[in-house]
Amino acid sequence: MNLGKSQLIKGAKNDFVFVIGLEVHAQVASKSKLFSSASTQFGAEPNSNVSFIDAGMPGMLPVVNSFCIEQAVKTGLGINAEINLVSRFDRKNYFYPDLPQGYQISQLYEPIVGKGKIAIQSEEKLPKEVGIERIHLEQDAGKSIHDMDPTTSFVDLNRTGIALMEIVSKPEINSPFEAVEYIKKLRLIMRYLETCDGNMQEGSLRADVNVSVCEVNTFKIFVETGDFDLLGTRCEIKNMNSLKFIQQAINFEARRQIKLIEAGKSVKQETRLYDPSKNETRPLRSKEDAHDYRYFPCPDLLKIEIKKEWIDKIRNNLPELPDQKQSRFVDDFNITPYDAEVIIAEQVTAEFFEAIATNTDGKIAANLLINELFGRLNKGNLSFKENPITVKQMRELINLIKSDKISSKGSKEIFDHIWKSGGNPAELVNELGLEQVQDTGIIEKIVDDVVKENPAQVDKVKSNPKLIGWFVGQVMKKSQGKADPKIINQIVNQKLK
Ligand code: ADP
Ligand code: MG
């Protein structure tokens, strides 16, 4: 067991390891709520998307939205998880002003999805798998608003009853970096599956972050034995929706716990809040145990029974997932795993790449896409939807580069032109006078001239072969940047070696 630097925190005597488990709440991409037909539209007028069921009116009965069940199954299949043929909803009882029913319908004992896993990379670029304990479906609560008026609090029930998938990881995440990678990977998979839009600003993806620390030698025994009792007491940081703050909160919280342990005190299991303005976590409440909620099976709902054939049908219709796509791009298009990872980070960019790289040249396509196109989009703070360059233009440009019709400098000029004012790359070669000279006769003549004009340099080359580069530069200059560098190199080497 080799621990990476990023997984360790220096202590006064011994080093500690980060131990992190995430409970991610992902809003199901569904137009209506989990148990009612009310709309889930974001940003609607407060309390305009509330049915009698969501408002907890007496005598109302919830009806399961089968689309939401399907999305949870899809997500489960996307993380290689067991799908439970029978699952059940339970009531989790607690009082909160934004929870009009007085309980949340959730799944404790028999969740719809069981154990699965997600592959990530550590900061040291080592592959690792994070186990998923379960995914269960539950209702979201509403929102209490305390900062609109000095004396009155308000409640907005639009969120109430929206379907959430709670994706619970095992405590197998071992650095703030890995926590972020895990969430990004999970989000990417759900975006490919279209089961959750992953929009963290709008609250479609939030995480409760459980953090503990483990002295490094104890951790090694934990890895060998798999005995979770060896791990330290955890604190849960609630409701985080920023990757940057998640990283900061973990870093703060782990160090806080180490200070306690080293002072001979113990860590109390509790729920904490992260305050970004102070970069610290603060206690919110001591952690409730499941029995505090008096969970019991929801008497208003039947068990969810699903058929194996239905699951198989969903499985057979799954799209190609990010990991598969990445390795296929590496194999089919001969690009680096890193480039492939950048390209598949959004489905639209992956599709665009495939369209421009098929039967042209993968390496040139990746280079143009990442360095020229993404570069300009980033600079202008534009999304890929606003990309003005077409597949046809890209393919033409790639072919021009591949056939050495233009130099790499020329290709940048053409790219600039089509980015700003459109046009056909093939026609622009002539219009902008960028055709690369490949006539060996012409290039040889220039090389001869340069050699003739610089006898002193020719002498020097004999003792210092590195100076050949200087000749190549001179020839390029004389050709006004138009000669093919590959051919110049060949001829200069022939003549001077
Ligand atoms: P509970 O039901 O008490 O909330 P769970 O077993 O559901 O406990 O765990 C909740 C989350 O806490 C999971 O994501 C799990 O990985 C994480 N977790 C459990 N033990 C630890 C620990 N020692 N350190 C960090 N995270 C932990
Ligand atoms: Mg839990």
Short mmCIF file of C-alpha atoms and ligand atoms in Angstrom, two decimals:
data_model
loop_
_atom_site.label_atom_id
_atom_site.label_comp_id
_atom_site.label_asym_id
_atom_site.label_seq_id
_atom_site.Cartn_x
_atom_site.Cartn_y
_atom_site.Cartn_z
CA MET A 1 0.00 0.00 0.00
CA ASN A 2 1.62 3.20 -1.16
CA LEU A 3 0.06 6.38 0.08
CA GLY A 4 0.46 9.41 -2.15
CA LYS A 5 1.62 12.77 -0.86
CA SER A 6 -1.82 14.26 -1.52
CA GLN A 7 -3.46 11.72 0.80
CA LEU A 8 -1.32 12.56 3.82
CA ILE A 9 -1.39 15.39 6.32
CA LYS A 10 1.65 16.09 8.47
CA GLY A 11 1.06 15.70 12.17
CA ALA A 12 3.32 16.69 15.06
CA LYS A 13 4.54 13.12 15.54
CA ASN A 14 2.86 10.94 12.93
CA ASP A 15 1.25 11.57 9.59
CA PHE A 16 -2.49 11.19 9.10
CA VAL A 17 -4.57 10.06 6.13
CA PHE A 18 -7.72 11.79 4.92
CA VAL A 19 -10.78 9.51 5.09
CA ILE A 20 -13.78 10.89 3.21
CA GLY A 21 -17.20 9.53 2.33
CA LEU A 22 -19.68 11.52 0.25
CA GLU A 23 -23.45 11.56 0.22
CA VAL A 24 -24.31 13.25 -3.07
CA HIS A 25 -27.83 14.50 -3.63
CA ALA A 26 -28.54 14.54 -7.33
CA GLN A 27 -31.79 16.01 -8.58
CA VAL A 28 -33.45 13.64 -11.04
CA ALA A 29 -33.84 15.32 -14.44
CA SER A 30 -37.62 14.94 -14.44
CA LYS A 31 -40.23 17.51 -15.45
CA SER A 32 -42.51 16.54 -12.57
CA LYS A 33 -41.96 15.64 -8.92
CA LEU A 34 -41.40 12.22 -7.34
CA PHE A 35 -44.96 11.78 -6.06
CA SER A 36 -46.97 14.57 -7.73
CA SER A 37 -47.48 16.12 -11.14
CA ALA A 38 -46.24 19.57 -10.06
CA SER A 39 -43.49 21.08 -12.24
CA THR A 40 -39.83 21.01 -11.20
CA GLN A 41 -38.92 24.11 -13.22
CA PHE A 42 -36.04 26.06 -11.69
CA GLY A 43 -36.52 29.75 -10.90
CA ALA A 44 -40.33 29.75 -11.00
CA GLU A 45 -42.38 32.21 -8.94
CA PRO A 46 -42.15 31.07 -5.26
CA ASN A 47 -44.85 28.57 -4.27
CA SER A 48 -46.19 28.32 -7.83
CA ASN A 49 -45.14 24.68 -8.37
CA VAL A 50 -46.86 23.11 -5.39
CA SER A 51 -49.54 20.44 -5.52
CA PHE A 52 -51.77 19.45 -2.62
CA ILE A 53 -49.54 16.42 -2.12
CA ASP A 54 -46.39 18.59 -1.87
CA ALA A 55 -48.16 20.92 0.56
CA GLY A 56 -48.99 17.98 2.83
CA MET A 57 -52.77 18.44 2.69
CA PRO A 58 -54.64 15.86 4.74
CA GLY A 59 -55.85 12.84 2.83
CA MET A 60 -53.69 13.36 -0.24
CA LEU A 61 -52.02 10.25 -1.63
CA PRO A 62 -48.59 10.15 -3.27
CA VAL A 63 -48.29 8.45 -6.69
CA VAL A 64 -44.88 7.20 -7.77
CA ASN A 65 -43.44 8.85 -10.88
CA SER A 66 -42.13 5.86 -12.86
CA PHE A 67 -39.84 8.09 -14.92
CA CYS A 68 -37.91 8.90 -11.72
CA ILE A 69 -37.59 5.21 -10.90
CA GLU A 70 -36.20 4.63 -14.37
CA GLN A 71 -33.61 7.40 -13.94
CA ALA A 72 -32.38 5.89 -10.67
CA VAL A 73 -32.04 2.49 -12.34
CA LYS A 74 -30.17 4.06 -15.25
CA THR A 75 -27.81 5.84 -12.86
CA GLY A 76 -27.25 2.58 -11.00
CA LEU A 77 -26.36 0.80 -14.22
CA GLY A 78 -24.02 3.67 -15.13
CA ILE A 79 -21.95 3.05 -11.98
CA ASN A 80 -21.98 -0.74 -12.36
CA ALA A 81 -24.27 -1.21 -9.40
CA GLU A 82 -26.68 -3.93 -8.36
CA ILE A 83 -30.28 -2.97 -9.07
CA ASN A 84 -32.71 -4.22 -6.46
CA LEU A 85 -35.78 -5.88 -7.97
CA VAL A 86 -37.74 -4.95 -4.87
CA SER A 87 -37.35 -1.68 -3.03
CA ARG A 88 -39.46 0.30 -0.66
CA PHE A 89 -40.16 3.83 0.54
CA ASP A 90 -39.91 4.77 4.20
CA ARG A 91 -40.99 7.81 6.15
CA LYS A 92 -38.22 9.77 7.84
CA ASN A 93 -40.00 11.80 10.48
CA TYR A 94 -38.82 15.22 11.52
CA PHE A 95 -40.23 18.69 11.87
CA TYR A 96 -39.05 21.58 9.76
CA PRO A 97 -41.03 24.62 8.52
CA ASP A 98 -40.18 23.78 4.91
CA LEU A 99 -41.33 20.16 5.26
CA PRO A 100 -45.13 20.42 5.38
CA GLN A 101 -45.76 16.66 5.56
CA GLY A 102 -43.80 16.39 8.81
CA TYR A 103 -41.80 13.59 7.23
CA GLN A 104 -39.67 13.01 4.19
CA ILE A 105 -40.42 10.00 2.01
CA SER A 106 -37.06 8.29 1.51
CA GLN A 107 -35.60 4.79 1.32
CA LEU A 108 -33.67 3.48 4.29
CA TYR A 109 -34.03 -0.30 4.50
CA GLU A 110 -34.48 -1.33 0.89
CA PRO A 111 -32.96 1.22 -1.51
CA ILE A 112 -33.48 0.87 -5.23
CA VAL A 113 -29.75 0.60 -6.06
CA GLY A 114 -27.11 -1.36 -4.14
CA LYS A 115 -23.33 -1.52 -4.32
CA GLY A 116 -21.46 -0.06 -7.26
CA LYS A 117 -18.22 1.73 -8.06
CA ILE A 118 -16.68 4.72 -9.77
CA ALA A 119 -13.17 4.88 -11.26
CA ILE A 120 -11.11 8.00 -10.62
CA GLN A 121 -7.45 9.05 -10.58
CA SER A 122 -5.55 10.19 -7.53
CA GLU A 123 -3.60 13.44 -7.62
CA GLU A 124 -0.52 11.31 -8.27
CA LYS A 125 -2.30 10.01 -11.39
CA LEU A 126 -2.82 6.52 -9.98
CA PRO A 127 -6.06 4.80 -10.90
CA LYS A 128 -8.41 3.99 -8.04
CA GLU A 129 -11.95 2.85 -7.51
CA VAL A 130 -14.36 4.35 -5.01
CA GLY A 131 -17.08 2.02 -3.79
CA ILE A 132 -20.70 3.13 -3.78
CA GLU A 133 -22.76 1.84 -0.89
CA ARG A 134 -26.19 2.54 -2.34
CA ILE A 135 -28.43 4.95 -4.23
CA HIS A 136 -31.82 5.71 -2.79
CA LEU A 137 -34.65 7.93 -3.99
CA GLU A 138 -36.12 10.59 -1.76
CA GLN A 139 -38.10 13.82 -1.78
CA ASP A 140 -36.37 17.17 -1.57
CA ALA A 141 -37.53 19.65 1.08
CA GLY A 142 -38.60 23.26 0.49
CA LYS A 143 -36.59 26.36 1.23
CA SER A 144 -36.81 28.65 4.26
CA ILE A 145 -35.81 32.22 3.49
CA HIS A 146 -34.58 34.26 6.44
CA ASP A 147 -32.83 37.14 4.74
CA MET A 148 -35.64 38.91 2.85
CA ASP A 149 -37.15 40.75 5.78
CA PRO A 150 -35.82 41.76 9.23
CA THR A 151 -38.75 40.31 11.17
CA THR A 152 -40.36 37.66 8.95
CA SER A 153 -39.21 34.33 7.57
CA PHE A 154 -40.63 32.95 4.33
CA VAL A 155 -41.07 29.47 2.95
CA ASP A 156 -40.90 28.50 -0.72
CA LEU A 157 -42.26 25.02 -1.37
CA ASN A 158 -41.33 24.79 -5.07
CA ARG A 159 -38.55 22.31 -4.33
CA THR A 160 -40.70 20.26 -1.98
CA GLY A 161 -41.18 16.77 -3.35
CA ILE A 162 -38.69 17.00 -6.23
CA ALA A 163 -36.99 13.63 -6.74
CA LEU A 164 -33.45 13.31 -5.47
CA MET A 165 -31.09 10.39 -5.85
CA GLU A 166 -28.87 10.13 -2.81
CA ILE A 167 -25.67 8.47 -3.87
CA VAL A 168 -23.73 7.25 -0.84
CA SER A 169 -20.05 6.42 -1.25
CA LYS A 170 -17.96 4.22 0.98
CA PRO A 171 -15.33 6.08 2.99
CA GLU A 172 -12.77 5.29 0.31
CA ILE A 173 -11.89 8.80 -0.82
CA ASN A 174 -8.51 9.85 0.54
CA SER A 175 -7.80 13.44 -0.44
CA PRO A 176 -9.65 16.67 -1.17
CA PHE A 177 -8.53 16.23 -4.79
CA GLU A 178 -10.10 12.77 -4.97
CA ALA A 179 -13.34 14.10 -3.51
CA VAL A 180 -13.56 16.60 -6.36
CA GLU A 181 -12.58 13.99 -8.98
CA TYR A 182 -15.24 11.66 -7.62
CA ILE A 183 -17.98 14.29 -7.85
CA LYS A 184 -16.85 15.36 -11.32
CA LYS A 185 -16.87 11.77 -12.56
CA LEU A 186 -20.26 11.06 -11.04
CA ARG A 187 -21.62 14.26 -12.56
CA LEU A 188 -20.18 13.40 -15.97
CA ILE A 189 -21.71 9.91 -15.90
CA MET A 190 -25.11 11.33 -14.97
CA ARG A 191 -24.84 13.98 -17.68
CA TYR A 192 -24.08 11.30 -20.27
CA LEU A 193 -27.05 9.31 -18.97
CA GLU A 194 -29.16 12.49 -18.83
CA THR A 195 -30.43 11.46 -15.39
CA CYS A 196 -29.26 14.67 -13.63
CA ASP A 197 -28.12 17.94 -15.19
CA GLY A 198 -25.42 18.29 -12.53
CA ASN A 199 -25.88 22.04 -12.21
CA MET A 200 -24.32 22.85 -8.84
CA GLN A 201 -25.23 26.56 -8.85
CA GLU A 202 -28.90 25.69 -9.22
CA GLY A 203 -28.61 23.09 -6.48
CA SER A 204 -29.15 20.07 -8.77
CA LEU A 205 -26.06 18.51 -7.24
CA ARG A 206 -25.15 18.94 -3.58
CA ALA A 207 -22.97 16.89 -1.28
CA ASP A 208 -22.76 16.09 2.41
CA VAL A 209 -19.09 15.59 3.05
CA ASN A 210 -18.07 13.13 5.80
CA VAL A 211 -14.51 13.63 7.00
CA SER A 212 -12.33 11.78 9.47
CA VAL A 213 -8.60 11.33 9.84
CA CYS A 214 -6.66 8.15 10.49
CA GLU A 215 -3.12 7.87 11.78
CA VAL A 216 -1.04 6.43 8.95
CA ASN A 217 -0.01 3.13 10.58
CA THR A 218 -3.57 2.39 11.66
CA PHE A 219 -4.70 3.20 8.13
CA LYS A 220 -2.33 0.58 6.74
CA ILE A 221 -3.92 -2.02 9.01
CA PHE A 222 -7.34 -0.82 7.86
CA VAL A 223 -6.35 -1.36 4.24
CA GLU A 224 -5.15 -4.90 4.99
CA THR A 225 -8.09 -5.94 7.14
CA GLY A 226 -10.91 -3.80 5.72
CA ASP A 227 -12.06 -3.25 9.29
CA PHE A 228 -14.02 0.01 9.22
CA ASP A 229 -13.99 0.19 13.03
CA LEU A 230 -10.33 1.20 12.80
CA LEU A 231 -11.29 4.50 11.18
CA GLY A 232 -11.65 7.67 13.21
CA THR A 233 -14.85 9.46 14.23
CA ARG A 234 -16.28 11.47 11.37
CA CYS A 235 -17.93 14.84 11.07
CA GLU A 236 -20.45 15.53 8.35
CA ILE A 237 -20.26 18.87 6.55
CA LYS A 238 -23.74 19.56 5.21
CA ASN A 239 -25.11 20.70 1.92
CA MET A 240 -22.11 21.81 -0.10
CA ASN A 241 -22.55 22.88 -3.71
CA SER A 242 -19.15 24.19 -4.74
CA LEU A 243 -16.18 22.00 -5.62
CA LYS A 244 -13.76 24.65 -4.45
CA PHE A 245 -15.44 24.98 -1.07
CA ILE A 246 -15.63 21.20 -0.66
CA GLN A 247 -11.87 21.05 -1.05
CA GLN A 248 -11.32 23.90 1.41
CA ALA A 249 -13.77 22.46 3.93
CA ILE A 250 -12.08 19.03 3.91
CA ASN A 251 -8.67 20.62 4.39
CA PHE A 252 -9.87 22.71 7.31
CA GLU A 253 -11.87 19.93 8.94
CA ALA A 254 -9.11 17.31 8.79
CA ARG A 255 -6.61 19.69 10.38
CA ARG A 256 -9.12 20.66 13.08
CA GLN A 257 -9.57 17.00 13.97
CA ILE A 258 -5.83 16.34 14.03
CA LYS A 259 -5.33 19.25 16.45
CA LEU A 260 -7.96 17.73 18.77
CA ILE A 261 -6.42 14.25 18.58
CA GLU A 262 -2.91 15.54 19.18
CA ALA A 263 -4.12 17.51 22.20
CA GLY A 264 -5.41 14.24 23.63
CA LYS A 265 -9.06 15.17 23.03
CA SER A 266 -11.54 13.23 20.95
CA VAL A 267 -13.50 14.17 17.86
CA LYS A 268 -17.25 14.39 18.47
CA GLN A 269 -19.48 12.96 15.77
CA GLU A 270 -21.54 15.91 14.61
CA THR A 271 -22.99 17.78 11.68
CA ARG A 272 -21.07 20.93 10.75
CA LEU A 273 -21.44 23.86 8.37
CA TYR A 274 -18.69 25.32 6.22
CA ASP A 275 -18.36 29.10 6.22
CA PRO A 276 -16.43 30.17 3.11
CA SER A 277 -15.95 33.75 4.32
CA LYS A 278 -13.95 32.50 7.30
CA ASN A 279 -12.73 29.24 5.71
CA GLU A 280 -13.79 27.20 8.72
CA THR A 281 -16.39 24.62 9.71
CA ARG A 282 -18.73 25.19 12.68
CA PRO A 283 -20.95 22.79 14.60
CA LEU A 284 -24.60 22.74 13.44
CA ARG A 285 -26.04 19.93 15.55
CA SER A 286 -24.91 16.66 17.04
CA LYS A 287 -25.52 13.87 14.59
CA GLU A 288 -28.93 12.23 14.78
CA ASP A 289 -29.05 8.47 14.67
CA ALA A 290 -31.47 6.72 12.36
CA HIS A 291 -33.72 5.86 15.34
CA ASP A 292 -34.24 9.56 16.07
CA TYR A 293 -36.19 9.76 12.83
CA ARG A 294 -38.54 6.88 13.70
CA TYR A 295 -38.25 5.52 10.19
CA PHE A 296 -41.09 3.23 9.15
CA PRO A 297 -42.40 1.94 5.81
CA CYS A 298 -44.59 4.55 4.12
CA PRO A 299 -48.11 3.15 4.40
CA ASP A 300 -49.30 5.20 1.41
CA LEU A 301 -47.04 3.44 -1.06
CA LEU A 302 -46.65 -0.10 -2.33
CA LYS A 303 -43.27 -1.74 -2.69
CA ILE A 304 -41.52 -0.97 -5.96
CA GLU A 305 -41.18 -4.19 -7.91
CA ILE A 306 -39.29 -4.12 -11.15
CA LYS A 307 -38.69 -6.82 -13.74
CA LYS A 308 -35.32 -8.05 -14.83
CA GLU A 309 -36.37 -7.67 -18.48
CA TRP A 310 -37.09 -3.99 -17.90
CA ILE A 311 -33.62 -3.49 -16.40
CA ASP A 312 -32.04 -5.35 -19.33
CA LYS A 313 -33.88 -3.13 -21.76
CA ILE A 314 -32.58 -0.01 -20.02
CA ARG A 315 -29.08 -1.51 -19.92
CA ASN A 316 -29.16 -2.25 -23.65
CA ASN A 317 -30.12 1.32 -24.42
CA LEU A 318 -27.46 3.00 -22.29
CA PRO A 319 -25.28 5.47 -24.19
CA GLU A 320 -21.53 4.98 -24.39
CA LEU A 321 -20.21 6.20 -21.02
CA PRO A 322 -17.29 8.58 -20.45
CA ASP A 323 -14.66 5.95 -19.52
CA GLN A 324 -15.53 3.76 -22.49
CA LYS A 325 -15.52 6.74 -24.82
CA GLN A 326 -12.16 7.90 -23.53
CA SER A 327 -10.44 4.58 -24.14
CA ARG A 328 -12.11 4.17 -27.53
CA PHE A 329 -10.87 7.61 -28.59
CA VAL A 330 -7.34 6.69 -27.50
CA ASP A 331 -7.51 3.47 -29.54
CA ASP A 332 -9.38 4.68 -32.61
CA PHE A 333 -7.84 8.10 -33.02
CA ASN A 334 -4.38 7.54 -31.60
CA ILE A 335 -4.59 10.46 -29.15
CA THR A 336 -3.23 10.63 -25.60
CA PRO A 337 -5.44 9.61 -22.65
CA TYR A 338 -5.09 13.15 -21.36
CA ASP A 339 -6.35 14.72 -24.60
CA ALA A 340 -9.18 12.17 -24.71
CA GLU A 341 -10.18 13.11 -21.18
CA VAL A 342 -10.37 16.80 -22.08
CA ILE A 343 -12.41 16.02 -25.19
CA ILE A 344 -14.98 13.78 -23.48
CA ALA A 345 -15.57 16.22 -20.60
CA GLU A 346 -18.73 17.24 -22.42
CA GLN A 347 -20.85 15.11 -24.68
CA VAL A 348 -21.15 17.82 -27.34
CA THR A 349 -17.40 18.21 -27.59
CA ALA A 350 -16.93 14.44 -27.81
CA GLU A 351 -19.43 14.29 -30.68
CA PHE A 352 -17.80 17.22 -32.43
CA PHE A 353 -14.39 15.57 -32.12
CA GLU A 354 -15.62 12.30 -33.52
CA ALA A 355 -17.15 14.13 -36.47
CA ILE A 356 -13.96 16.01 -37.31
CA ALA A 357 -11.48 13.20 -36.60
CA THR A 358 -13.14 10.30 -38.40
CA ASN A 359 -11.16 9.50 -41.57
CA THR A 360 -8.98 12.60 -41.20
CA ASP A 361 -6.30 12.65 -38.50
CA GLY A 362 -7.01 12.23 -34.79
CA LYS A 363 -3.86 13.90 -33.49
CA ILE A 364 -4.25 17.00 -35.65
CA ALA A 365 -7.96 17.13 -34.81
CA ALA A 366 -7.30 16.91 -31.06
CA ASN A 367 -4.63 19.57 -31.27
CA LEU A 368 -6.85 22.01 -33.20
CA LEU A 369 -9.82 21.33 -30.97
CA ILE A 370 -8.02 21.68 -27.64
CA ASN A 371 -5.45 24.36 -28.38
CA GLU A 372 -7.19 26.50 -30.98
CA LEU A 373 -10.92 26.06 -30.46
CA PHE A 374 -11.19 25.43 -26.69
CA GLY A 375 -8.47 28.03 -26.16
CA ARG A 376 -10.51 30.71 -27.93
CA LEU A 377 -13.78 29.64 -26.31
CA ASN A 378 -12.20 29.82 -22.85
CA LYS A 379 -10.65 33.19 -23.56
CA GLY A 380 -14.01 34.59 -24.64
CA ASN A 381 -15.81 32.82 -21.79
CA LEU A 382 -18.05 31.11 -24.36
CA SER A 383 -19.83 27.78 -24.11
CA PHE A 384 -19.41 25.16 -26.82
CA LYS A 385 -22.89 26.01 -28.12
CA GLU A 386 -21.53 29.38 -29.18
CA ASN A 387 -18.72 27.83 -31.22
CA PRO A 388 -18.82 29.47 -34.69
CA ILE A 389 -16.63 26.83 -36.40
CA THR A 390 -18.34 24.05 -38.33
CA VAL A 391 -17.40 20.40 -38.71
CA LYS A 392 -16.85 20.99 -42.43
CA GLN A 393 -14.37 23.83 -41.81
CA MET A 394 -12.48 21.76 -39.26
CA ARG A 395 -12.24 18.73 -41.54
CA GLU A 396 -10.94 20.87 -44.41
CA LEU A 397 -8.34 22.47 -42.17
CA ILE A 398 -7.22 19.13 -40.74
CA ASN A 399 -6.75 17.73 -44.25
CA LEU A 400 -4.73 20.77 -45.33
CA ILE A 401 -2.38 20.27 -42.38
CA LYS A 402 -2.21 16.52 -42.88
CA SER A 403 -1.22 16.85 -46.54
CA ASP A 404 1.42 19.50 -45.66
CA LYS A 405 -0.35 22.05 -47.86
CA ILE A 406 0.05 24.58 -45.05
CA SER A 407 2.48 25.03 -42.18
CA SER A 408 1.41 25.03 -38.56
CA LYS A 409 1.82 28.79 -38.58
CA GLY A 410 -0.42 28.96 -41.65
CA SER A 411 -3.02 26.79 -39.97
CA LYS A 412 -3.21 29.20 -37.05
CA GLU A 413 -3.73 32.08 -39.46
CA ILE A 414 -6.56 30.24 -41.18
CA PHE A 415 -8.09 29.32 -37.85
CA ASP A 416 -8.02 32.94 -36.78
CA HIS A 417 -9.71 33.92 -40.00
CA ILE A 418 -12.53 31.37 -39.82
CA TRP A 419 -13.02 32.11 -36.12
CA LYS A 420 -13.48 35.83 -36.80
CA SER A 421 -15.08 35.93 -40.22
CA GLY A 422 -15.82 32.40 -41.45
CA GLY A 423 -14.81 31.10 -44.88
CA ASN A 424 -13.51 27.90 -46.46
CA PRO A 425 -10.04 26.88 -45.32
CA ALA A 426 -9.17 25.43 -48.75
CA GLU A 427 -9.99 28.75 -50.45
CA LEU A 428 -8.29 30.76 -47.72
CA VAL A 429 -4.97 29.05 -48.43
CA ASN A 430 -4.82 30.89 -51.76
CA GLU A 431 -6.51 34.07 -50.58
CA LEU A 432 -4.06 34.51 -47.72
CA GLY A 433 -1.09 33.18 -49.72
CA LEU A 434 -0.34 30.41 -47.24
CA GLU A 435 0.45 27.54 -49.53
CA GLN A 436 3.52 25.78 -48.27
CA VAL A 437 6.39 25.38 -50.76
CA GLN A 438 7.15 21.69 -51.18
CA ASP A 439 9.09 21.85 -54.41
CA THR A 440 12.47 20.38 -53.38
CA GLY A 441 14.16 22.16 -56.31
CA ILE A 442 13.11 25.57 -55.04
CA ILE A 443 14.02 24.77 -51.47
CA GLU A 444 17.39 23.33 -52.49
CA LYS A 445 18.18 26.55 -54.34
CA ILE A 446 17.50 28.61 -51.22
CA VAL A 447 19.61 26.28 -49.09
CA ASP A 448 22.50 26.66 -51.55
CA ASP A 449 22.19 30.44 -51.37
CA VAL A 450 22.25 30.45 -47.58
CA VAL A 451 25.28 28.14 -47.52
CA LYS A 452 27.11 30.33 -50.03
CA GLU A 453 26.37 33.50 -48.13
CA ASN A 454 27.57 32.14 -44.77
CA PRO A 455 30.90 30.35 -45.15
CA ALA A 456 31.92 31.13 -41.56
CA GLN A 457 28.78 29.43 -40.20
CA VAL A 458 29.39 26.43 -42.46
CA ASP A 459 32.79 25.97 -40.86
CA LYS A 460 31.30 26.22 -37.40
CA VAL A 461 28.69 23.56 -38.11
CA LYS A 462 31.45 21.02 -38.55
CA SER A 463 32.46 21.34 -34.90
CA ASN A 464 28.99 22.13 -33.59
CA PRO A 465 26.19 20.19 -35.38
CA LYS A 466 23.56 22.01 -33.31
CA LEU A 467 24.08 25.03 -35.56
CA ILE A 468 22.16 23.24 -38.30
CA GLY A 469 19.03 24.70 -36.72
CA TRP A 470 20.32 28.16 -37.52
CA PHE A 471 20.48 27.24 -41.24
CA VAL A 472 16.97 25.86 -41.18
CA GLY A 473 15.82 29.16 -39.66
CA GLN A 474 17.59 31.20 -42.35
CA VAL A 475 16.08 29.15 -45.17
CA MET A 476 12.63 29.49 -43.63
CA LYS A 477 13.12 33.24 -43.40
CA LYS A 478 14.25 33.53 -47.01
CA SER A 479 11.20 31.56 -48.14
CA GLN A 480 9.03 34.03 -46.20
CA GLY A 481 7.93 31.24 -43.90
CA LYS A 482 6.47 29.22 -46.77
CA ALA A 483 8.89 26.35 -47.21
CA ASP A 484 7.94 23.00 -45.69
CA PRO A 485 10.14 22.66 -42.58
CA LYS A 486 10.38 18.90 -43.00
CA ILE A 487 11.90 19.28 -46.47
CA ILE A 488 14.23 22.11 -45.39
CA ASN A 489 15.52 19.92 -42.60
CA GLN A 490 16.18 17.03 -44.95
CA ILE A 491 18.09 19.12 -47.48
CA VAL A 492 20.10 21.12 -44.95
CA ASN A 493 21.14 17.89 -43.26
CA GLN A 494 22.15 16.31 -46.56
CA LYS A 495 24.27 19.32 -47.55
CA LEU A 496 26.00 20.03 -44.27
CA LYS A 497 26.63 16.64 -42.71
P1 ADP B 1 -25.23 7.17 8.73
O1 ADP B 1 -26.32 6.22 8.35
O2 ADP B 1 -24.95 7.24 10.17
O3 ADP B 1 -25.32 8.49 8.06
P2 ADP B 1 -23.66 5.86 6.78
O4 ADP B 1 -23.08 4.52 6.98
O5 ADP B 1 -24.86 6.02 5.92
O6 ADP B 1 -23.91 6.49 8.19
O7 ADP B 1 -22.52 6.76 6.22
C1 ADP B 1 -22.76 8.02 5.77
C2 ADP B 1 -21.54 8.47 5.03
O8 ADP B 1 -20.44 8.61 5.91
C3 ADP B 1 -21.08 7.51 3.93
O9 ADP B 1 -20.81 8.24 2.77
C4 ADP B 1 -19.83 6.91 4.50
O10 ADP B 1 -18.88 6.62 3.49
C5 ADP B 1 -19.29 8.01 5.37
N1 ADP B 1 -18.45 7.51 6.46
C6 ADP B 1 -18.70 6.47 7.27
N2 ADP B 1 -17.68 6.31 8.16
C7 ADP B 1 -16.78 7.28 7.88
C8 ADP B 1 -15.51 7.66 8.45
N3 ADP B 1 -14.97 7.02 9.48
N4 ADP B 1 -14.86 8.71 7.91
C9 ADP B 1 -15.39 9.39 6.86
N5 ADP B 1 -16.55 9.08 6.30
C10 ADP B 1 -17.26 8.04 6.80
MG MG B 2 -26.50 8.44 5.92
#
